[in-house]
XYZ file of C-alpha atoms in Angstrom:
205
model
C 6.553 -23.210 14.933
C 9.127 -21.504 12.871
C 10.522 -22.831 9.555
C 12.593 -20.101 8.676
C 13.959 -17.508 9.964
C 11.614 -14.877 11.340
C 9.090 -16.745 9.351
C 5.071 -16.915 10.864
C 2.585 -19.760 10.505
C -0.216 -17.839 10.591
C -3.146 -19.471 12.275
C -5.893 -19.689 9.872
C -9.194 -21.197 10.847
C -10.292 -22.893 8.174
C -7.714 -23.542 4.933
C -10.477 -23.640 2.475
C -11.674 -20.024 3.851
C -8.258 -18.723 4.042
C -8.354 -15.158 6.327
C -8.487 -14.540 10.175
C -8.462 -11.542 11.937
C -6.092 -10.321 15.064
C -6.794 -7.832 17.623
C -3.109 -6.462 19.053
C -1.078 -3.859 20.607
C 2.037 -4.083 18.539
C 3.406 -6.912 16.399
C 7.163 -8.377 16.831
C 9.122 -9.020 13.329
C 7.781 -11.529 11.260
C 6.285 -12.635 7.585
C 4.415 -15.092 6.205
C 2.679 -16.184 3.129
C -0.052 -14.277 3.162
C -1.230 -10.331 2.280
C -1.994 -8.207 5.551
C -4.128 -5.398 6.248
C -2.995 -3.140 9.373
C -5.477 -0.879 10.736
C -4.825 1.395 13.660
C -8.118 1.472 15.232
C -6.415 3.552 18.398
C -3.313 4.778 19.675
C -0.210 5.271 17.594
C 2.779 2.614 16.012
C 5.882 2.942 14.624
C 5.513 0.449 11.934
C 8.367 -1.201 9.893
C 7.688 -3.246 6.229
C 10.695 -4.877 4.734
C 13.314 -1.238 5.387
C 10.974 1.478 5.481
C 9.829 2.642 9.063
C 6.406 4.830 9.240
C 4.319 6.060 12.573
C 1.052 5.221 12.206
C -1.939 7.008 14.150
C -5.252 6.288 14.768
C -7.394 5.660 11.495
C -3.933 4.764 9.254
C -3.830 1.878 7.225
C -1.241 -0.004 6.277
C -0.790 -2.623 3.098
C 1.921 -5.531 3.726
C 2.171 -7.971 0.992
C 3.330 -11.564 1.079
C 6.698 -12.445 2.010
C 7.209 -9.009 3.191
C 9.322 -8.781 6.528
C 7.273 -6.291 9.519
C 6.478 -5.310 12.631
C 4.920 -2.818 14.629
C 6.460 -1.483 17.874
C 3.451 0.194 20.194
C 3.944 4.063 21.172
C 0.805 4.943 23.087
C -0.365 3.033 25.638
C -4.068 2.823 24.247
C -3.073 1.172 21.085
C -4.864 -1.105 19.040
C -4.380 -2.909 16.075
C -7.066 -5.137 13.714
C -4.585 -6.820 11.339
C -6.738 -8.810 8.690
C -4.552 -11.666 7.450
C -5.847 -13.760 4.542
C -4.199 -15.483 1.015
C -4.302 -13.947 -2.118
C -6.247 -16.854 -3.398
C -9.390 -15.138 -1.683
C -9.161 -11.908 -3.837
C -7.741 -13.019 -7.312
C -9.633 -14.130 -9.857
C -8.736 -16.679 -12.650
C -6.813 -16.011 -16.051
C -10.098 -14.860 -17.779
C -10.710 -12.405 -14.966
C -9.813 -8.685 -15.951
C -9.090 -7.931 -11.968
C -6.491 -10.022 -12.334
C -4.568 -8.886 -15.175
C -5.322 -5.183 -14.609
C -5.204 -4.740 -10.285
C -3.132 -7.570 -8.988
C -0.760 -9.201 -11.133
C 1.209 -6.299 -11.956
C 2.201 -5.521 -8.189
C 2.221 -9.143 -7.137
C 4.707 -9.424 -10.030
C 6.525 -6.422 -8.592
C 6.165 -4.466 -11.888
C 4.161 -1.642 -9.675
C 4.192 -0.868 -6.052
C 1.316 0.030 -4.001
C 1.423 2.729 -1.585
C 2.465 1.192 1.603
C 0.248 3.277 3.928
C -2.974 4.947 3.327
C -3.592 8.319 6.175
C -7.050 8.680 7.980
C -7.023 12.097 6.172
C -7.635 10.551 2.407
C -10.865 10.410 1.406
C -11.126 6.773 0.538
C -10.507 6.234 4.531
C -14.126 6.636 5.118
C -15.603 3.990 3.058
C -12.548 1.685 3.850
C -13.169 2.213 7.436
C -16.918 1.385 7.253
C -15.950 -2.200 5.165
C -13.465 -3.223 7.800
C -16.110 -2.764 10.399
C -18.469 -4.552 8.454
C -16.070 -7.515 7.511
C -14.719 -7.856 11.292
C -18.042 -7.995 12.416
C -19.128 -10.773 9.297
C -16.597 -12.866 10.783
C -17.236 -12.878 14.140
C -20.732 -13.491 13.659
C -20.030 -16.434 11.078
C -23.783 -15.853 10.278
C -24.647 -17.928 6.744
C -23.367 -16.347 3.937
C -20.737 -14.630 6.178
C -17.761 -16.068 3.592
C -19.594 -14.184 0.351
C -19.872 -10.913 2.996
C -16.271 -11.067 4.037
C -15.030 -11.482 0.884
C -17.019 -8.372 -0.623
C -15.994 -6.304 2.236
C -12.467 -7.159 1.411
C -12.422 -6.412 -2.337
C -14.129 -3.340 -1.648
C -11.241 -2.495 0.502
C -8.738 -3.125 -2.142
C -11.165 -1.494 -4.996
C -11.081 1.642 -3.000
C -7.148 1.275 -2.122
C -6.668 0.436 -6.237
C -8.004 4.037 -6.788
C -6.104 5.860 -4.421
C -3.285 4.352 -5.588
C -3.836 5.464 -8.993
C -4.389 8.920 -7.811
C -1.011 9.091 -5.590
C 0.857 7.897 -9.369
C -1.028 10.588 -11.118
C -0.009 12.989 -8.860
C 3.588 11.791 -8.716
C 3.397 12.325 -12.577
C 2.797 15.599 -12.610
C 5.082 16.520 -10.567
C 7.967 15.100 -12.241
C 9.978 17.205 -14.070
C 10.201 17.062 -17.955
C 13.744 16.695 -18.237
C 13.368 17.236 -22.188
C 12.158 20.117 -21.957
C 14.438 22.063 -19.092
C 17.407 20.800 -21.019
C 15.800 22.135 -23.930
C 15.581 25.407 -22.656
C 18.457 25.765 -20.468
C 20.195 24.794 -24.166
C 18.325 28.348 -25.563
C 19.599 30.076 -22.577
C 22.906 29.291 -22.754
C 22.790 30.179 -26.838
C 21.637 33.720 -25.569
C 23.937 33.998 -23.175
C 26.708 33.326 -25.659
C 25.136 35.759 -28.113
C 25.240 38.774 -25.499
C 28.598 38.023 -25.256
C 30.213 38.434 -28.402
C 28.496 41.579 -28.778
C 29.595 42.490 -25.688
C 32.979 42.237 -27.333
C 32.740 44.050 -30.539
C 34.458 47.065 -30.660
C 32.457 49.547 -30.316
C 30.655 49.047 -28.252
């Protein structure tokens, strides 16, 4: 049942356990509560969080935090889409924790933003690929101890995500331009310029 507009109560299984996992071809606008982990296992989507519009392939991953307005129209016919759904609750820590303080409070505060889609051509893909197989299969199983699995497979996920994310700001760091600097020396340039000139006008010359 809706509350709100374009609002989802997500079915979760058990409330003290809070994460389920969904196995679809495309997903119609919506948000919810909860973080979300969309992986294109095949086919291809054009996927929209909050205003920004992406097409995802096979072996993307995409990040959608809580409260965050998406969907995910299909545009092959083979697609398929694991979309792990769980609370923040199961991957912060408390106030003493240094994950907390460090990793998520500063984007769940909005003071940072994580990349909204990780390619199947990064290198982290590999390993992240490997943990969602692992933590779908954990909770299909439901063997004992299945929670403790899940919930490592998941923070490896977002330990591996944490450093690519730090690699994309690096990156987008050093390619900045030091605005200083250029004005600095387009400052020297003109000075020579001006210098060229006058001589230019002595007579004489």
């Amino acid at each position: 049942m809706t509350m709100h507009p374009h609002k989802e109560n997500t079915w979760i299984p058990d409330r003290t356990f809070p994460i389920n996992v969904f196995f679809v071809n495309g997903i119609y606008l919506h948000w919810h509560d909860h973080m979300e982990w969309v992986y294109v296992k095949t086919g291809k989507v054009k996927l929209q969080i909050d205003g920004d519009f992406d097409v995802l392939e096979q072996g993307d991953l995409a990040f959608v935090n809580s409260k965050q307005l998406h969907r995910a129209e299909q545009l092959a016919p083979d697609t398929q889409l694991v979309c792990i759904v769980f609370n923040e609750a199961l991957v912060r820590g408390n106030g003493l924790d240094i994950t907390e303080h460090h990793y998520f409070l500063p984007y769940l505060h909005l003071k940072q933003q994580w990349p909204r889609i990780v390619r199947s051509r990064e290198a982290c893909m590999q390993t992240i690929s490997l943990s969602f197989l692992r933590l779908v299969e954990e909770f299909e199983k439901k063997q004992p101890g299945y929670e403790l699995m899940v919930k490592s497979e998941l923070l490896h996920i977002f330990g591996q995500y944490f450093r690519h994310a730090q690699q994309v700001a690096e990156v987008r760091t050093y390619r900045q331009p030091d605005t200083h600097n250029l004005s600095r020396l387009l400052e020297m340039l003109r000075s020579v310029i001006r210098r060229i000139f006058l001589l230019w006008k002595r007579p004489g010359l």
